[in-house]
Amino acid sequence: MNLATFMEKITLVTHNKGKIAEANELAKRFDIEFVMSETSKKLEIQAENLSDVSEFAARNAFVVERGPLLIEDSGLFVKSLNGFPGVYSAQAFAQIGNAGILKLMEETKDRDAYFECALSFFDGKTMKTFVERVSGSIIFEEKGRYGFGYDPIFSPEGYNGKSFGEVQIAGKNGISHRSKAFEAFCKWYLDEKR
Ligand code: ITT
């Protein structure tokens, strides 16, 4: 007899394998698996907040996917930089990277920052977006070999200066912006299906 649990598969349109890994580690307890789309691309518009970016991208990807999908847009918001890189996080990471952010903050005492995640589900009719944050600070040097993006320079509240780059996926998922958004999505989705 096959006792394998039935896993619900949902398309996540992203090119970022780190996002898929974090989302799947979290979603396994809901018997949900996120599958990277091979057919569509996330089209990112320039907007003032992450949810506008993710909702636009979700509608756009649906034209190709023709089925239920998720898009996730995240960003790092640094208080002393007036919220930069924020909605420009992907471009800033590509252009100046973690070293560039640290350089911009060399003389800065106020290190407050947060990560935000906007996760949008769209099935052609229903658009549902979950926005979550994790607060913390920008440390003074890159630390750790786990995670991706800005993880080596961000220390969440209560971590005593340890960066997200120094913890494995399960640890980051205990408090991250992404895990909170995906958890809220999984609960909502399973509830909707009942
Ligand atoms: P997709 O757009 O294909 O989903 P991406 O990596 O470009 O992948 P975002 O636009 O959402 O994703 O992310 C903007 C930037 O913020 C990008 O450079 C990410 O590496 C970084 N980022 C997002 N979430 C992060 C996290 O949890 N930890 C560290 N950096 C993160």
Coordinates of N, CA and C and ligand atoms in Angstrom, one line a residue:
M1 N 0.8 -1.2 0.0 CA 0.0 0.0 0.0 C 0.9 1.3 0.0
N2 N 0.5 2.2 -0.8 CA 1.3 3.4 -0.9 C 0.8 4.4 0.2
L3 N 1.6 4.7 1.2 CA 1.2 5.6 2.2 C 1.7 7.0 2.0
A4 N 2.3 7.3 0.9 CA 2.9 8.6 0.6 C 1.8 9.7 0.7
T5 N 2.1 10.8 1.4 CA 1.1 11.8 1.5 C 0.9 12.5 0.2
F6 N -0.3 12.9 -0.1 CA -0.6 13.7 -1.3 C -0.1 15.1 -1.1
M7 N 0.8 15.6 -1.9 CA 1.3 16.9 -1.8 C 0.6 17.8 -2.8
E8 N 0.1 18.9 -2.4 CA -0.5 19.9 -3.3 C 0.6 20.7 -3.9
K9 N 0.6 20.8 -5.2 CA 1.7 21.5 -5.9 C 1.2 22.8 -6.4
I10 N 1.9 23.9 -6.1 CA 1.5 25.2 -6.5 C 2.7 25.9 -7.2
T11 N 2.4 26.6 -8.3 CA 3.5 27.2 -9.1 C 3.9 28.5 -8.4
L12 N 5.2 28.7 -8.2 CA 5.8 29.9 -7.7 C 6.7 30.4 -8.8
V13 N 6.4 31.6 -9.3 CA 7.1 32.2 -10.4 C 8.3 33.0 -9.9
T14 N 9.5 32.4 -10.0 CA 10.7 33.1 -9.5 C 11.9 32.4 -10.1
H15 N 13.0 33.1 -10.1 CA 14.2 32.5 -10.6 C 15.1 32.2 -9.4
N16 N 14.6 32.6 -8.2 CA 15.5 32.5 -7.0 C 15.3 31.1 -6.3
K17 N 16.3 30.3 -6.4 CA 16.1 28.9 -5.8 C 16.1 29.0 -4.3
G18 N 16.7 30.1 -3.7 CA 16.7 30.2 -2.3 C 15.3 30.5 -1.7
K19 N 14.5 31.2 -2.5 CA 13.1 31.4 -2.1 C 12.3 30.1 -2.1
I20 N 12.5 29.3 -3.2 CA 11.8 28.1 -3.3 C 12.2 27.2 -2.1
A21 N 13.4 27.1 -1.8 CA 13.9 26.2 -0.7 C 13.3 26.7 0.6
E22 N 13.3 28.0 0.9 CA 12.7 28.4 2.2 C 11.2 28.2 2.2
A23 N 10.5 28.5 1.1 CA 9.1 28.3 1.1 C 8.7 26.8 1.3
N24 N 9.5 25.9 0.6 CA 9.2 24.5 0.7 C 9.5 23.9 2.1
E25 N 10.5 24.4 2.7 CA 10.8 23.9 4.0 C 9.7 24.2 5.0
L26 N 9.1 25.4 4.8 CA 8.0 25.9 5.6 C 6.7 25.1 5.3
A27 N 6.5 24.9 4.0 CA 5.1 24.4 3.6 C 5.0 22.9 3.7
K28 N 6.0 22.2 4.0 CA 5.9 20.7 4.0 C 4.9 20.3 5.1
R29 N 4.9 21.1 6.2 CA 3.9 20.7 7.3 C 2.5 20.9 6.9
F30 N 2.3 21.6 5.8 CA 0.9 21.8 5.3 C 0.6 20.9 4.1
D31 N 1.6 20.0 3.8 CA 1.5 19.1 2.6 C 1.4 19.9 1.3
I32 N 2.1 21.0 1.3 CA 2.1 21.9 0.0 C 3.5 21.9 -0.5
E33 N 3.6 21.8 -1.8 CA 5.0 22.0 -2.4 C 4.9 23.1 -3.5
F34 N 5.9 24.0 -3.4 CA 5.9 25.0 -4.4 C 6.9 24.6 -5.5
V35 N 6.4 24.8 -6.7 CA 7.2 24.3 -7.9 C 7.6 25.6 -8.7
M36 N 8.9 25.6 -9.0 CA 9.4 26.8 -9.8 C 8.8 26.7 -11.2
S37 N 8.3 27.8 -11.7 CA 7.7 27.9 -13.0 C 8.9 27.8 -14.1
E38 N 8.7 27.0 -15.1 CA 9.6 27.0 -16.2 C 9.1 27.8 -17.4
T39 N 7.8 28.2 -17.3 CA 7.3 28.8 -18.5 C 7.2 30.3 -18.5
S40 N 7.0 30.9 -17.3 CA 6.8 32.3 -17.3 C 7.9 33.0 -16.5
K41 N 8.0 34.3 -16.7 CA 9.0 35.1 -16.0 C 8.3 36.1 -15.1
K42 N 9.0 36.5 -14.0 CA 8.4 37.6 -13.1 C 8.7 38.9 -13.7
L43 N 7.7 39.7 -14.2 CA 8.0 41.0 -14.8 C 7.9 42.0 -13.7
E44 N 8.9 42.7 -13.4 CA 8.9 43.7 -12.3 C 8.8 45.1 -12.7
I45 N 7.6 45.7 -12.3 CA 7.5 47.1 -12.6 C 8.1 48.0 -11.5
Q46 N 8.3 49.2 -11.8 CA 8.8 50.1 -10.7 C 7.6 50.7 -10.0
A47 N 7.4 50.5 -8.8 CA 6.3 50.9 -8.0 C 6.7 51.4 -6.7
E48 N 5.8 52.0 -5.9 CA 6.1 52.5 -4.6 C 6.1 51.5 -3.5
N49 N 5.4 50.4 -3.7 CA 5.4 49.3 -2.7 C 5.5 47.9 -3.3
L50 N 5.9 47.0 -2.5 CA 6.2 45.6 -3.0 C 4.9 44.9 -3.4
S51 N 3.8 45.2 -2.7 CA 2.6 44.5 -3.1 C 2.1 44.9 -4.5
D52 N 2.3 46.2 -4.9 CA 2.0 46.6 -6.3 C 2.8 45.8 -7.3
V53 N 4.1 45.6 -6.9 CA 5.0 44.9 -7.8 C 4.6 43.5 -7.9
S54 N 4.3 42.8 -6.8 CA 3.9 41.4 -6.9 C 2.6 41.2 -7.5
E55 N 1.6 42.1 -7.3 CA 0.3 41.9 -7.9 C 0.4 42.1 -9.4
F56 N 1.1 43.1 -9.9 CA 1.2 43.3 -11.3 C 1.9 42.1 -11.9
A57 N 3.0 41.6 -11.3 CA 3.7 40.4 -11.8 C 2.8 39.2 -11.9
A58 N 2.0 39.0 -10.9 CA 1.1 37.9 -10.8 C 0.1 37.9 -12.0
R59 N -0.5 39.0 -12.2 CA -1.4 39.1 -13.4 C -0.7 38.9 -14.7
N60 N 0.5 39.4 -14.8 CA 1.2 39.2 -16.0 C 1.6 37.8 -16.2
A61 N 2.1 37.1 -15.2 CA 2.5 35.7 -15.3 C 1.3 34.8 -15.6
F62 N 0.1 35.2 -15.2 CA -1.1 34.4 -15.4 C -1.4 34.2 -16.9
V63 N -1.0 35.3 -17.7 CA -1.3 35.2 -19.1 C -0.6 34.1 -19.8
V64 N 0.6 33.7 -19.2 CA 1.4 32.6 -19.7 C 1.0 31.3 -19.0
E65 N 0.9 31.3 -17.7 CA 0.7 30.1 -16.9 C -0.7 29.5 -17.1
R66 N -1.7 30.4 -17.2 CA -3.1 30.0 -17.3 C -3.5 29.1 -16.2
G67 N -2.9 29.2 -15.0 CA -3.3 28.5 -13.8 C -2.9 29.2 -12.6
P68 N -3.4 28.7 -11.4 CA -3.1 29.4 -10.2 C -1.6 29.5 -9.9
L69 N -1.2 30.7 -9.4 CA 0.3 30.9 -9.3 C 0.5 31.8 -8.1
L70 N 1.8 31.8 -7.7 CA 2.3 32.8 -6.7 C 3.4 33.6 -7.2
I71 N 3.5 34.8 -6.8 CA 4.7 35.7 -7.1 C 5.1 36.3 -5.7
E72 N 6.3 36.3 -5.5 CA 6.8 36.9 -4.2 C 7.8 38.0 -4.5
D73 N 7.6 39.2 -3.9 CA 8.6 40.3 -4.1 C 9.0 40.7 -2.7
S74 N 10.3 40.8 -2.5 CA 10.9 41.1 -1.2 C 11.8 42.3 -1.3
G75 N 12.1 42.9 -0.2 CA 13.1 44.0 -0.2 C 13.6 44.3 1.2
L76 N 14.7 44.9 1.2 CA 15.4 45.3 2.5 C 15.2 46.8 2.6
F77 N 14.6 47.3 3.7 CA 14.4 48.7 3.9 C 15.2 49.2 5.1
V78 N 16.1 50.1 4.8 CA 17.1 50.6 5.8 C 16.6 52.1 6.2
K79 N 16.4 52.2 7.5 CA 15.8 53.5 8.1 C 16.7 54.7 7.7
S80 N 18.0 54.6 8.0 CA 18.9 55.7 7.8 C 19.1 56.1 6.4
L81 N 18.7 55.1 5.5 CA 18.8 55.4 4.0 C 17.4 55.7 3.5
N82 N 16.5 56.2 4.3 CA 15.2 56.5 3.9 C 14.5 55.4 3.2
G83 N 14.7 54.2 3.7 CA 14.0 53.0 3.1 C 14.7 52.4 1.9
F84 N 15.8 53.0 1.5 CA 16.6 52.3 0.4 C 17.3 51.0 1.0
P85 N 17.5 50.0 0.2 CA 17.1 49.8 -1.2 C 15.6 49.6 -1.5
G86 N 14.9 49.1 -0.5 CA 13.4 48.9 -0.6 C 13.0 48.3 -1.9
V87 N 12.1 49.0 -2.6 CA 11.6 48.5 -3.9 C 12.7 48.4 -5.0
Y88 N 13.9 48.9 -4.7 CA 15.0 48.8 -5.6 C 16.0 47.7 -5.2
S89 N 15.5 46.8 -4.3 CA 16.5 45.9 -3.7 C 17.2 45.0 -4.7
A90 N 16.5 44.5 -5.7 CA 17.1 43.6 -6.7 C 18.2 44.4 -7.5
Q91 N 17.8 45.6 -8.0 CA 18.8 46.4 -8.8 C 20.0 46.8 -7.9
A92 N 19.7 47.2 -6.7 CA 20.8 47.6 -5.8 C 21.7 46.5 -5.5
F93 N 21.1 45.3 -5.3 CA 22.0 44.1 -5.0 C 22.9 43.8 -6.1
A94 N 22.3 43.9 -7.3 CA 23.1 43.6 -8.5 C 24.2 44.6 -8.8
Q95 N 23.9 45.9 -8.4 CA 24.9 46.9 -8.7 C 25.9 47.2 -7.6
I96 N 25.4 47.3 -6.4 CA 26.4 47.6 -5.3 C 26.6 46.5 -4.3
G97 N 25.7 45.5 -4.3 CA 25.8 44.4 -3.4 C 25.9 44.7 -1.9
N98 N 26.2 43.7 -1.1 CA 26.3 44.0 0.4 C 27.4 44.9 0.7
A99 N 28.5 44.9 0.0 CA 29.6 45.7 0.3 C 29.2 47.2 0.0
G100 N 28.4 47.4 -1.0 CA 27.9 48.8 -1.3 C 27.0 49.3 -0.2
I101 N 26.1 48.5 0.3 CA 25.2 49.0 1.4 C 26.1 49.3 2.6
L102 N 27.0 48.4 3.0 CA 27.9 48.7 4.1 C 28.7 49.9 4.0
K103 N 29.1 50.2 2.8 CA 29.9 51.4 2.5 C 29.0 52.7 2.7
L104 N 27.8 52.6 2.2 CA 26.8 53.7 2.4 C 26.6 54.0 3.8
M105 N 26.7 53.0 4.7 CA 26.4 53.1 6.1 C 27.6 53.2 7.0
E106 N 28.8 53.4 6.4 CA 30.0 53.4 7.2 C 30.0 54.2 8.4
E107 N 29.5 55.5 8.3 CA 29.5 56.4 9.4 C 28.2 56.4 10.2
T108 N 27.3 55.5 9.8 CA 25.9 55.6 10.4 C 25.7 54.8 11.7
K109 N 25.2 55.4 12.7 CA 25.0 54.8 14.0 C 23.7 54.0 14.0
D110 N 22.6 54.7 13.4 CA 21.3 54.1 13.4 C 21.3 52.9 12.3
R111 N 21.3 51.7 12.8 CA 21.4 50.5 11.9 C 20.0 49.9 11.6
D112 N 18.9 50.5 12.1 CA 17.6 49.8 12.0 C 17.2 49.5 10.5
A113 N 16.7 48.3 10.4 CA 16.3 47.9 9.0 C 15.2 46.8 9.1
Y114 N 14.5 46.6 8.1 CA 13.6 45.4 8.1 C 13.5 44.9 6.7
F115 N 13.2 43.6 6.6 CA 12.9 42.9 5.4 C 11.3 42.9 5.3
E116 N 10.9 43.1 4.1 CA 9.4 42.9 3.8 C 9.2 42.0 2.7
C117 N 8.2 41.2 2.8 CA 7.8 40.2 1.7 C 6.4 40.4 1.3
A118 N 6.1 40.6 0.0 CA 4.7 40.6 -0.5 C 4.5 39.4 -1.3
L119 N 3.6 38.6 -0.9 CA 3.3 37.3 -1.6 C 1.9 37.4 -2.2
S120 N 1.9 37.3 -3.5 CA 0.5 37.4 -4.2 C 0.2 36.1 -4.9
F121 N -1.1 35.7 -4.6 CA -1.7 34.5 -5.2 C -2.7 35.0 -6.3
F122 N -2.7 34.4 -7.5 CA -3.7 34.8 -8.5 C -4.1 33.6 -9.3
D123 N -5.4 33.4 -9.4 CA -5.8 32.2 -10.2 C -6.7 32.7 -11.4
G124 N -6.6 33.9 -11.8 CA -7.4 34.4 -12.9 C -8.6 35.2 -12.4
K125 N -9.0 34.9 -11.1 CA -10.2 35.6 -10.5 C -9.8 36.2 -9.2
T126 N -9.3 35.4 -8.3 CA -9.0 35.9 -6.9 C -7.5 36.3 -6.9
M127 N -7.3 37.6 -6.4 CA -6.0 38.1 -6.1 C -5.9 38.2 -4.6
K128 N -5.0 37.5 -4.0 CA -4.8 37.7 -2.5 C -3.3 37.9 -2.2
T129 N -3.1 39.0 -1.4 CA -1.7 39.3 -1.2 C -1.4 39.3 0.3
F130 N -0.3 38.7 0.7 CA 0.1 38.6 2.1 C 1.4 39.5 2.3
V131 N 1.4 40.4 3.2 CA 2.6 41.2 3.4 C 3.1 41.0 4.8
E132 N 4.4 40.7 5.0 CA 4.9 40.4 6.3 C 6.3 41.0 6.4
R133 N 6.8 41.3 7.6 CA 8.1 41.9 7.9 C 8.8 41.2 9.0
V134 N 10.2 41.4 8.9 CA 11.0 41.0 10.1 C 11.9 42.2 10.4
S135 N 11.9 42.7 11.6 CA 12.8 43.8 12.0 C 14.1 43.4 12.5
G136 N 15.1 44.2 12.3 CA 16.5 43.9 12.7 C 17.4 45.1 12.5
S137 N 18.7 44.7 12.2 CA 19.6 45.8 12.0 C 20.7 45.3 11.0
I138 N 21.3 46.4 10.4 CA 22.4 46.1 9.5 C 23.7 46.0 10.3
I139 N 24.4 44.9 10.2 CA 25.6 44.7 11.0 C 26.8 45.4 10.2
F140 N 28.0 45.4 10.7 CA 29.1 46.2 10.2 C 30.0 45.4 9.2
E141 N 29.7 44.1 9.1 CA 30.5 43.3 8.1 C 29.7 42.1 7.7
E142 N 30.0 41.6 6.5 CA 29.2 40.4 6.0 C 29.6 39.2 6.8
K143 N 28.6 38.4 7.2 CA 28.8 37.2 8.1 C 27.9 36.1 7.6
G144 N 28.5 34.9 7.5 CA 27.8 33.7 7.3 C 27.8 33.2 5.8
R145 N 27.5 31.9 5.7 CA 27.5 31.3 4.3 C 26.2 30.8 3.9
Y146 N 25.1 30.9 4.7 CA 23.8 30.4 4.3 C 23.0 31.5 3.7
G147 N 21.8 31.1 3.2 CA 20.9 32.1 2.7 C 21.3 32.7 1.3
F148 N 20.8 33.9 1.1 CA 21.1 34.6 -0.2 C 21.0 36.1 0.0
G149 N 21.3 36.8 -1.1 CA 21.1 38.2 -1.1 C 21.7 39.0 0.1
Y150 N 20.8 39.7 0.8 CA 21.3 40.6 1.9 C 21.4 39.8 3.2
D151 N 21.2 38.5 3.2 CA 21.3 37.8 4.5 C 22.5 38.0 5.3
P152 N 23.7 38.0 4.6 CA 25.0 38.2 5.4 C 25.1 39.5 6.2
I153 N 24.3 40.5 5.8 CA 24.5 41.8 6.6 C 23.3 42.2 7.4
F154 N 22.3 41.3 7.5 CA 21.1 41.6 8.3 C 21.0 40.7 9.5
S155 N 20.8 41.3 10.7 CA 20.7 40.6 11.9 C 19.3 40.9 12.5
P156 N 18.4 39.8 12.5 CA 17.1 40.1 13.0 C 17.1 40.3 14.5
E157 N 16.0 41.0 15.0 CA 15.9 41.3 16.4 C 16.0 40.0 17.2
G158 N 16.8 40.1 18.3 CA 16.9 38.9 19.2 C 18.0 38.0 18.8
Y159 N 18.7 38.3 17.7 CA 19.8 37.4 17.3 C 21.2 37.8 17.8
N160 N 21.2 38.9 18.6 CA 22.5 39.3 19.2 C 23.6 39.5 18.1
G161 N 23.3 40.1 17.0 CA 24.3 40.4 16.0 C 24.6 39.3 15.1
K162 N 24.0 38.1 15.3 CA 24.2 37.0 14.4 C 23.4 37.3 13.1
S163 N 23.9 37.0 11.9 CA 23.2 37.4 10.7 C 22.3 36.2 10.2
F164 N 21.4 36.6 9.3 CA 20.6 35.5 8.7 C 21.5 34.6 7.9
G165 N 22.6 35.1 7.5 CA 23.6 34.2 6.7 C 24.3 33.2 7.6
E166 N 24.1 33.3 8.9 CA 24.7 32.4 9.8 C 23.8 31.3 10.3
V167 N 22.5 31.3 9.8 CA 21.6 30.3 10.3 C 21.1 29.5 9.1
Q168 N 20.8 28.2 9.3 CA 20.3 27.4 8.2 C 18.8 27.8 7.9
I169 N 18.2 27.2 6.9 CA 16.8 27.6 6.5 C 15.8 27.5 7.6
A170 N 15.9 26.4 8.4 CA 14.9 26.2 9.4 C 15.0 27.3 10.5
G171 N 16.2 27.8 10.7 CA 16.4 28.9 11.7 C 15.8 30.2 11.2
K172 N 16.1 30.5 9.9 CA 15.6 31.7 9.3 C 14.1 31.7 9.2
N173 N 13.6 30.5 8.9 CA 12.1 30.3 8.8 C 11.4 30.5 10.1
G174 N 12.1 30.4 11.2 CA 11.5 30.6 12.5 C 10.9 32.0 12.7
I175 N 11.5 33.0 12.0 CA 11.1 34.4 12.2 C 11.0 35.2 10.9
S176 N 11.3 34.7 9.8 CA 11.5 35.6 8.6 C 10.2 36.1 8.0
H177 N 10.4 37.3 7.3 CA 9.3 37.9 6.5 C 8.7 36.9 5.6
R178 N 9.5 36.1 4.9 CA 9.0 35.1 3.9 C 8.2 34.0 4.6
S179 N 8.8 33.4 5.6 CA 8.1 32.3 6.3 C 6.7 32.7 6.8
K180 N 6.7 34.0 7.3 CA 5.4 34.4 7.9 C 4.3 34.6 6.7
A181 N 4.8 35.1 5.6 CA 3.9 35.3 4.5 C 3.4 34.0 3.9
F182 N 4.4 33.0 3.8 CA 4.0 31.7 3.2 C 3.1 30.9 4.2
E183 N 3.4 31.1 5.4 CA 2.5 30.4 6.4 C 1.1 30.9 6.3
A184 N 1.0 32.3 6.2 CA -0.4 32.9 6.1 C -1.0 32.4 4.9
F185 N -0.3 32.3 3.8 CA -0.8 31.9 2.5 C -1.3 30.4 2.6
C186 N -0.5 29.5 3.2 CA -0.9 28.1 3.3 C -2.2 27.9 4.1
K187 N -2.3 28.7 5.2 CA -3.5 28.6 6.0 C -4.7 29.0 5.2
W188 N -4.5 30.2 4.6 CA -5.7 30.8 3.8 C -6.1 29.8 2.7
Y189 N -5.1 29.3 2.0 CA -5.3 28.4 0.8 C -6.1 27.2 1.2
L190 N -5.6 26.5 2.3 CA -6.2 25.3 2.7 C -7.6 25.6 3.2
D191 N -7.8 26.7 3.8 CA -9.1 27.1 4.3 C -10.1 27.3 3.1
E192 N -9.6 28.0 2.1 CA -10.4 28.3 0.9 C -10.9 27.0 0.2
K193 N -10.0 26.0 0.3 CA -10.3 24.7 -0.4 C -11.4 23.9 0.3
R194 N -11.5 24.2 1.6 CA -12.5 23.3 2.3 C -13.9 23.4 1.8
Ligands
ITT1 P1 12.6 36.8 -8.2 O1 12.3 38.2 -8.5 O2 12.9 36.0 -9.4 O3 11.5 36.1 -7.3 P2 14.8 38.0 -6.7 O4 16.0 37.4 -6.0 O5 15.1 39.0 -7.8 O6 13.9 36.7 -7.3 P3 13.2 39.9 -5.2 O7 13.1 40.8 -6.4 O8 12.0 39.7 -4.4 O9 13.8 38.5 -5.7 O10 14.4 40.4 -4.2 C1 15.0 41.6 -4.3 C2 16.4 41.5 -3.7 O11 16.3 41.3 -2.3 C3 17.2 40.4 -4.3 O12 18.5 40.9 -4.5 C4 17.2 39.3 -3.2 O13 18.4 38.6 -3.2 C5 17.0 40.2 -2.0 N1 16.3 39.4 -1.0 C6 15.0 39.1 -1.1 N2 14.6 38.3 0.0 C7 15.7 38.2 0.7 C8 16.0 37.5 1.9 O14 15.1 36.7 2.5 N3 17.2 37.5 2.4 C9 18.2 38.3 1.8 N4 18.0 38.9 0.7 C10 16.8 38.9 0.1

